[in-house]
Coordinates of C-alpha atoms and ligand atoms in Angstrom, one line a residue:
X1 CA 0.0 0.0 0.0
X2 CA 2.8 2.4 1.0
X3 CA 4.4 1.4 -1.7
X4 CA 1.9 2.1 -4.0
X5 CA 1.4 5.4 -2.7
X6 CA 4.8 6.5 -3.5
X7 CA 3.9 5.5 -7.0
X8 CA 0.9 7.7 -7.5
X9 CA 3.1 10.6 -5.9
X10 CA 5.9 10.4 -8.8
X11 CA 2.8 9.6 -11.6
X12 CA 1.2 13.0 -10.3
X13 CA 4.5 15.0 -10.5
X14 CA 5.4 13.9 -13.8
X15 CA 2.0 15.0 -14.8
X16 CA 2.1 18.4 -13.6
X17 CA 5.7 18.0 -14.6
X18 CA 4.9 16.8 -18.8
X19 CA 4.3 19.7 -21.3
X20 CA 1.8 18.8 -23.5
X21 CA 3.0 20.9 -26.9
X22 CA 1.4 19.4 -29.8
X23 CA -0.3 16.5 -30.7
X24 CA 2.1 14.5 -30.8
X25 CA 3.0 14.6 -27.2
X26 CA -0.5 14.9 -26.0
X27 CA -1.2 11.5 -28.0
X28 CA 1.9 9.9 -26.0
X29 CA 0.4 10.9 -22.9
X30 CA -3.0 9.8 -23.7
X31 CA -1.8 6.5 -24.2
X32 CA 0.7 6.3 -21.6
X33 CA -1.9 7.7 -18.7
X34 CA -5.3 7.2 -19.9
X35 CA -4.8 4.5 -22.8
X36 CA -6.9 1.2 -22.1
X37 CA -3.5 -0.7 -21.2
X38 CA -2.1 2.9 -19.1
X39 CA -1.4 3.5 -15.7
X40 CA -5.1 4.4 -14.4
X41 CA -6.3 1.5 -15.2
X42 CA -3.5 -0.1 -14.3
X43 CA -4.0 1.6 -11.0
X44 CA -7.6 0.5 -10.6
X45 CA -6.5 -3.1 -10.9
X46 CA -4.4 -2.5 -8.0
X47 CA -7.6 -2.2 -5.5
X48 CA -7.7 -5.6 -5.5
X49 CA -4.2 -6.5 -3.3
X50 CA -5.5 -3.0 -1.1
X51 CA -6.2 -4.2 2.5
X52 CA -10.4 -4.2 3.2
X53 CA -10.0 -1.2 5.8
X54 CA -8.1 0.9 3.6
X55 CA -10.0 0.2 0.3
X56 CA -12.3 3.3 0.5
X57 CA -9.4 5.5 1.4
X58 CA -7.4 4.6 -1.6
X59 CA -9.9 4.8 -3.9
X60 CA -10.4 8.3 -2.9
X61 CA -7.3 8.9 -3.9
X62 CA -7.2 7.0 -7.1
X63 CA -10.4 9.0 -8.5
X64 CA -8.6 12.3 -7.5
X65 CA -6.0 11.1 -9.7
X66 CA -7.6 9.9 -12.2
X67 CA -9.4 14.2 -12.5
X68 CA -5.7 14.9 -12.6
X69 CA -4.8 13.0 -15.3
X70 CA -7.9 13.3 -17.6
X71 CA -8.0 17.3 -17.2
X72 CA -4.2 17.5 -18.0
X73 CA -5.7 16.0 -21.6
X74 CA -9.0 17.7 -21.6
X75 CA -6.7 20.7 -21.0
X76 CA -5.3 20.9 -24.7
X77 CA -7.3 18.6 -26.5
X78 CA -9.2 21.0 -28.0
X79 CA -6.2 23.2 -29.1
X80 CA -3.9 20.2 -30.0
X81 CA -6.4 18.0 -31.2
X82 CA -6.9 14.4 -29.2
X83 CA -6.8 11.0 -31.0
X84 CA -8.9 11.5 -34.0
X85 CA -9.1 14.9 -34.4
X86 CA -6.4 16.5 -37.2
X87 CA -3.5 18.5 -36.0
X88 CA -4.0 21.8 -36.0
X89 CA -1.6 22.4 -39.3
X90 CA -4.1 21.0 -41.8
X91 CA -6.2 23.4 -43.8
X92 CA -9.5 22.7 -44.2
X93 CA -10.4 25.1 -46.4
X94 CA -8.1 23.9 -49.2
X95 CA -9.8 22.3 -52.2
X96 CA -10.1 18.6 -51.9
X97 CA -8.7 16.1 -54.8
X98 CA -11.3 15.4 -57.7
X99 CA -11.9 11.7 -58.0
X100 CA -12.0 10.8 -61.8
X101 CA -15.4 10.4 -62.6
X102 CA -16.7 7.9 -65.4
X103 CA -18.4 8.9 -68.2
X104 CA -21.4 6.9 -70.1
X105 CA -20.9 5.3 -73.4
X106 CA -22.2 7.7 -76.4
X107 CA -24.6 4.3 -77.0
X108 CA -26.1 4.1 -73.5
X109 CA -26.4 7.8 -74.3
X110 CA -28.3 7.8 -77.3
X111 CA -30.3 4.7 -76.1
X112 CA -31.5 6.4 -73.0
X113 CA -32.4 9.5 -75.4
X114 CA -34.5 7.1 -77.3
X115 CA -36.3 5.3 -74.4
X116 CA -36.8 9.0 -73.0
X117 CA -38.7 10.1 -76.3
X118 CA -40.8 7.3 -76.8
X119 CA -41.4 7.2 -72.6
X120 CA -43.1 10.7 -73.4
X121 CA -45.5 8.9 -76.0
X122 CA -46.4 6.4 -74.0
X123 CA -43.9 3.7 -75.5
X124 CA -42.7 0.4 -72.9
X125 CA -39.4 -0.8 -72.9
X126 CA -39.3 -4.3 -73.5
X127 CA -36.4 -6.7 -73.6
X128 CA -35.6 -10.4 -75.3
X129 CA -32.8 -12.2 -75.4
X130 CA -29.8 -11.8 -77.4
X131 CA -29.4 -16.2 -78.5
X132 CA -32.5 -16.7 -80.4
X133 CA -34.3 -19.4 -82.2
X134 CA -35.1 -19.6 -85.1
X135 CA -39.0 -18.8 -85.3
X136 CA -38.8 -15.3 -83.3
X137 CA -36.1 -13.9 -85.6
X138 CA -36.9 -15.5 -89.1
X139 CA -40.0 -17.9 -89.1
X140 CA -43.0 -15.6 -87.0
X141 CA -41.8 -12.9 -88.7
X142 CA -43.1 -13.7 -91.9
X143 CA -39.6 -15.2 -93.3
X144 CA -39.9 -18.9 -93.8
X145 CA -37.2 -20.8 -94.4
X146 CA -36.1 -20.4 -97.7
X147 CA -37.2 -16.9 -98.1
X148 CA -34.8 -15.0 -100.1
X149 CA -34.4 -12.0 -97.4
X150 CA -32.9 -13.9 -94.7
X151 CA -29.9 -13.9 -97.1
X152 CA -30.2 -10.1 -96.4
X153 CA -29.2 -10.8 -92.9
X154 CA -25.7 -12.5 -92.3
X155 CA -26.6 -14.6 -89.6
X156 CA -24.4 -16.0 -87.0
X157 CA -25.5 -19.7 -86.3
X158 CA -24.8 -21.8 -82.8
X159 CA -23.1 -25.1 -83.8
X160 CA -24.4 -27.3 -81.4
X161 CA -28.0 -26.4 -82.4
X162 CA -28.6 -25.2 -86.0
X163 CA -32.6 -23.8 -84.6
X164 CA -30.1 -21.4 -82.5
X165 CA -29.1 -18.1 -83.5
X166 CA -27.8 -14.7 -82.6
X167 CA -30.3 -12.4 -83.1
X168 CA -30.0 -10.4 -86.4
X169 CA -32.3 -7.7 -85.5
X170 CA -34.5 -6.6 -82.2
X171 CA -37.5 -7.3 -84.3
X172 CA -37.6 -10.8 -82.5
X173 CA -38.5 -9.1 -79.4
X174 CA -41.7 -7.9 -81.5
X175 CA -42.4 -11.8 -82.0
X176 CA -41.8 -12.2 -77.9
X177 CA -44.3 -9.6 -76.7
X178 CA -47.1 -10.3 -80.2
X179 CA -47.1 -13.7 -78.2
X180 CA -47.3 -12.8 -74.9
X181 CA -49.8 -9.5 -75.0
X182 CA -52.9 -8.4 -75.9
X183 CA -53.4 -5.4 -77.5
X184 CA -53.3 -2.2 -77.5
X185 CA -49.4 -2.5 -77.4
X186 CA -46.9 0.3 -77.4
X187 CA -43.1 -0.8 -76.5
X188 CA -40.0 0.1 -77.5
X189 CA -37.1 -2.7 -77.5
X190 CA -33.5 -1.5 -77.5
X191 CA -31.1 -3.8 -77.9
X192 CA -27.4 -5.3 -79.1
X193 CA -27.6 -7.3 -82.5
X194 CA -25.0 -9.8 -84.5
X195 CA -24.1 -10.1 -88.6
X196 CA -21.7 -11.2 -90.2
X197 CA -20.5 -8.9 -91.6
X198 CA -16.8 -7.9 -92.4
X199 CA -15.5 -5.5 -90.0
X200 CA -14.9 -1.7 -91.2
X201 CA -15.0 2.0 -90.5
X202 CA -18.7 1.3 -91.5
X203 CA -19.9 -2.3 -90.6
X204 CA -19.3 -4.4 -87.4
X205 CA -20.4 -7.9 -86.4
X206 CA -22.2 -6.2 -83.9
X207 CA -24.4 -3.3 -83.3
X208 CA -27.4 -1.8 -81.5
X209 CA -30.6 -1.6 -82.8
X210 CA -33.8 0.1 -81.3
X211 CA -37.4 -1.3 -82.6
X212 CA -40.6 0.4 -81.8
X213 CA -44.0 -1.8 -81.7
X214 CA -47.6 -0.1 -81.9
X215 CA -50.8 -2.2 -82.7
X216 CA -54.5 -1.0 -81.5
X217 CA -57.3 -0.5 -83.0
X218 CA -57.4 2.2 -85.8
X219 CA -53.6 3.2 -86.1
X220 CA -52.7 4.3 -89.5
X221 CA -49.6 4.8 -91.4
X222 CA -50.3 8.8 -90.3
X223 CA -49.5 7.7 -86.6
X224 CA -46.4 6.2 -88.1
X225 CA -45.2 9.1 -89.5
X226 CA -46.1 11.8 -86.8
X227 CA -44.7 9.2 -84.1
X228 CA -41.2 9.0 -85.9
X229 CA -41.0 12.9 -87.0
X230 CA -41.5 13.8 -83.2
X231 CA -38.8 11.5 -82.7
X232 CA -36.7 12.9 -84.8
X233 CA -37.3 16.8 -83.8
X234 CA -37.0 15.5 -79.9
X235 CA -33.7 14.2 -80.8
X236 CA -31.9 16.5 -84.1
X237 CA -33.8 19.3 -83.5
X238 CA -36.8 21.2 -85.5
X239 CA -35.0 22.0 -88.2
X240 CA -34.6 18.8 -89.4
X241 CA -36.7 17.1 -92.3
X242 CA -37.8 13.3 -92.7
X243 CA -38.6 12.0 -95.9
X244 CA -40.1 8.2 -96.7
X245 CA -38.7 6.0 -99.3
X246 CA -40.4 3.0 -100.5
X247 CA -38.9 -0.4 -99.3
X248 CA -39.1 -3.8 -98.5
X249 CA -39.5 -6.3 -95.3
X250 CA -41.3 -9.4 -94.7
X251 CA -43.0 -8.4 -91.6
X252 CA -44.7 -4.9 -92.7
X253 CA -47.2 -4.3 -95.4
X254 CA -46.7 -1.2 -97.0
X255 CA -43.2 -0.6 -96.1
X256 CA -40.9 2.3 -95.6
X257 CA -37.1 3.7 -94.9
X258 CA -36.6 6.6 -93.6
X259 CA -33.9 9.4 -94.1
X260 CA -33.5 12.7 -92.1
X261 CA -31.8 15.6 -93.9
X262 CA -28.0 15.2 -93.3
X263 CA -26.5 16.7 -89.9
X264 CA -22.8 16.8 -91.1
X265 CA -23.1 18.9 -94.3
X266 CA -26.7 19.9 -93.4
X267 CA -28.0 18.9 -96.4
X268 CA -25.3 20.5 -99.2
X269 CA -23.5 16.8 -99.7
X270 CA -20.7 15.1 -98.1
X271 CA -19.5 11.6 -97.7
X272 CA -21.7 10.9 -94.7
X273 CA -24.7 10.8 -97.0
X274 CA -22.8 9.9 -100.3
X275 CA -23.1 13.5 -101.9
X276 CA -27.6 12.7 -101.4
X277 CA -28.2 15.6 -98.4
X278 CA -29.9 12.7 -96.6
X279 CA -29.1 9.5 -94.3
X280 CA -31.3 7.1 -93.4
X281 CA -31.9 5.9 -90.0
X282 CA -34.3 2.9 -89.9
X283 CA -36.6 0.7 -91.5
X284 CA -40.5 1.0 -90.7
X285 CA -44.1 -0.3 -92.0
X286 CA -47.4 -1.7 -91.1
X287 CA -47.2 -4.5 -89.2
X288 CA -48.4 -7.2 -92.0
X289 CA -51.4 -8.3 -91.1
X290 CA -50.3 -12.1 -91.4
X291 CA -47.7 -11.2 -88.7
X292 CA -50.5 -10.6 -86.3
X293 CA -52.6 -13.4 -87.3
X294 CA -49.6 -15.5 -86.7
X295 CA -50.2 -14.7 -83.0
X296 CA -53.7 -15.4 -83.1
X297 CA -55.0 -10.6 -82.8
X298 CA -57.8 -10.2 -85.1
X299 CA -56.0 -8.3 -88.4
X300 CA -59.6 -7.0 -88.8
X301 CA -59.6 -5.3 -86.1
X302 CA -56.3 -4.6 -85.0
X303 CA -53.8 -2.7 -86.8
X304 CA -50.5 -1.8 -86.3
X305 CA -46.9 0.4 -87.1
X306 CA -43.4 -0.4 -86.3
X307 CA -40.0 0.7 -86.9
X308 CA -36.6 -0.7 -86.5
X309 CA -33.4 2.5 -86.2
X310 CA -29.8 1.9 -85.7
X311 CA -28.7 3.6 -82.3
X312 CA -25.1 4.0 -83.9
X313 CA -26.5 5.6 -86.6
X314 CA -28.0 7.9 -84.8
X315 CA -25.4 8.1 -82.4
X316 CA -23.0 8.9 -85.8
X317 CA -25.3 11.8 -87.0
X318 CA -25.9 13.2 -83.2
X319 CA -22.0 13.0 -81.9
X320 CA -20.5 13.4 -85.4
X321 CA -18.2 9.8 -85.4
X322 CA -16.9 8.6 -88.5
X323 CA -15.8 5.4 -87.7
X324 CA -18.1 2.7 -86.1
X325 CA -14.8 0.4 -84.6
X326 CA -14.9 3.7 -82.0
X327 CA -17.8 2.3 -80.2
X328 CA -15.7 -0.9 -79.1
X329 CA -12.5 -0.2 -79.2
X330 CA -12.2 1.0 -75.3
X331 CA -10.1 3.9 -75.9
X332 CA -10.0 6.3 -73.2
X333 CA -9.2 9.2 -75.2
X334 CA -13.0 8.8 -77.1
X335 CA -14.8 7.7 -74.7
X336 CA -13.9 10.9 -72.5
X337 CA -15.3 13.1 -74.4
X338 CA -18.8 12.2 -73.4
X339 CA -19.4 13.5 -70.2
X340 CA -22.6 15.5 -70.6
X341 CA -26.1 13.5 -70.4
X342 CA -28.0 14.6 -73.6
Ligands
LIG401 N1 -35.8 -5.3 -88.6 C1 -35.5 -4.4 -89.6 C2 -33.9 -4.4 -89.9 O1 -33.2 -4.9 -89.1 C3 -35.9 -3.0 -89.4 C4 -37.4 -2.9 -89.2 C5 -38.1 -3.0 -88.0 C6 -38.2 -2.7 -90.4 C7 -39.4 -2.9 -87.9 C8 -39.5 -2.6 -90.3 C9 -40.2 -2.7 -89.1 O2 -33.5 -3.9 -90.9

C-alpha cells in the first residue's frame, strides 16, 4: 500500500511535470496515462491487493488522480487535437482532390435519349434475349425458311443447335411480346444485334438496334409518321426534315425507310450521305397483317406500325463519329469526351 502510494506521488508530479506541446505529445500521454493498457487502469487493478480497511481510502485517492490525469488531456485537447481529431496544421479550407469520374458510353447515351422520347408517348421498354431461335427472328416474322431476305441478314448460327441463332435484328422481341400481349401495345425494344459482316469503318459484327412496336385499334400509317418525325425533332432538333422511301421487309405491309436531312453537311452533300443531303436511319411499316394473325389478334380489327433504327447511326449523326470500330475499341481518349447527359 505504502508502496503504491509512492507510485501515484511520482505519476502526479510527472504530470504536472509533462508539457503537452502538440499532438504529438498529448497522443503519448494519452496512451501512456489514460490509454486502455495505461497507468489508471493499471492503478484500478491495483484495488484488489489493497487491504479491506483501507479500500475506500485509496480509492479516494485514485479518482482524485484519475481528474488529474484526464484534465491534464482535456486541458489541450481541443487546441492540440486528441486521438482522432487533425492537428491543428491542416487546412480545411483547401480544395479537396477530384476523383476521376466515369463517363457513359455515347450508345447508353443515345439509347436512354431514345427510351426518353418514346417514354413521353407512352412507348414500354421491352427486352428479349440476345441467342435466339429460329422462329422469333426468321420464321414468325413472316420469313420462312427459304425466303430469299434472310440472305439479307448475315446470320451467326450456334453449332451445337442449327434452330439457335444470334439475333440479327430486335425485331424478334416484337415476336416475344405479339405472343405474350394483348393489344393495345406500345413498346419500344433497345437492344445489341449480331451479322456477319466484315469489319470496317462502316460495318461491325455487332451493333445496336432500337425497334418500336404499336398495334391497337385504328392506327394508320399517319400515326407512323407523326410518331417518328416527333422523334426525330425530340432528338436533331426542328429543323430537321424526314422523308419516306419505299422499301421492302417481310413483316410490314406497306413498307418504308426513312432518311433525315444530313447533320454533317446539313443537307449540301458530303461523304456521310454519299453527296444525297440525306441519311437514313431505320426501316419501318405496317405490321403485316399475317404477322398478327400468326399470334392469333384479329387483323380485322387490329392494326398496327413499327420501326426498327440503328442507335449507332444515330449516335454517328448526333456526336459526329466517322468510324463505327470507335464504339468498341475501349479507348479512353473517345470515350472521354462524353461527359454531358443529352
Ligand atoms: N428489322 C429491320 C432491320 O433490321 C428493321 C425494321 C423493323 C423494319 C421494324 C420494319 C419494321 O433492318
Amino acid at each position: 500500500m505504502e508502496e503504491l502510494l509512492e507510485k501515484l506521488d511520482s505519476y502526479r508530479k510527472e504530470i504536472i511535470d509533462t508539457q503537452l506541446t502538440g499532438a504529438e505529445a498529448a497522443e503519448t500521454y494519452r496512451i501512456r496515462f489514460l490509454g486502455t493498457k495505461g497507468i489508471v487502469k493499471n492503478l484500478f487493478q491495483e484495488m484488489k491487493n489493497v487491504p479491506a480497511d483501507r479500500k475506500k481510502e485509496f480509492g479516494q485517492i485514485l479518482n482524485e488522480f484519475k481528474q488529474l490525469a484526464e484534465s491534464k488531456y482535456e486541458q489541450v485537447k481541443e487546441t492540440v487535437g486528441g486521438s482522432a481529431s487533425p492537428d491543428s496544421s491542416t487546412d480545411w479550407t483547401l480544395p479537396g482532390d477530384p476523383i476521376a469520374v466515369g463517363t457513359r458510353h455515347p450508345i447508353s447515351l443515345v439509347r436512354n435519349r431514345i427510351v426518353q422520347i418514346f417514354g413521353r408517348l407512352g412507348f414500354a421498354v421491352a427486352e428479349g434475349p440476345e441467342i435466339e431461335d429460329d422462329w422469333h427472328n426468321f420464321t414468325a416474322l413472316n420469313l420462312p425458311e427459304d425466303h430469299p431476305a434472310r440472305d439479307m441478314q448475315d446470320t451467326f448460327y450456334i453449332h451445337k443447335n442449327p434452330d439457335w441463332l444470334l439475333r440479327t435484328h430486335t425485331s424478334s422481341v416484337q415476336a416475344r411480346v405479339l405472343e405474350t400481349q394483348k393489344p393495345p401495345i406500345r413498346i419500344i425494344c433497345p437492344g445489341r444485334v449480331y451479322r456477319n459482316e466484315t469489319i470496317s469503318a462502316r460495318a461491325h459484327c455487332f451493333f445496336h438496334q432500337c425497334e418500336g412496336l404499336y398495334v391497337d385499334e385504328n392506327v394508320s400509317f399517319a400515326d407512323l409518321k407523326q410518331t417518328l418525325y416527333f422523334f426525330v425533332q425530340e432528338m436533331f432538333g426542328k429543323t430537321v426534315k424526314i422523308r419516306f422511301r419505299p422499301s421492302y421487309f417481310p413483316f410490314t405491309e406497306p413498307s418504308a425507310e426513312m432518311d433525315i436531312t444530313c447533320l454533317i453537311c446539313g443537307g449540301t452533300g458530303c461523304t456521310v450521305c454519299k453527296q444525297s443531303g440525306w441519311v437514313e436511319i431505320l426501316g419501318s411499316g405496317m405490321v403485316h397483317p399475317k404477322m398478327l394473325e400468326n399470334f392469333g389478334i384479329d387483323s380485322e380489327q387490329y392494326t398496327g406500325f413499327a420501326f426498327g433504327m440503328g442507335v449507332e447511326r444515330i449516335c454517328q449523326l448526333k456526336y459526329r463519329i466517322n468510324d463505327l470500330r470507335l464504339y468498341s475499341q475501349n479507348d479512353v481518349r473517345f470515350l472521354k469526351q462524353f461527359v454531358s447527359a443529352l
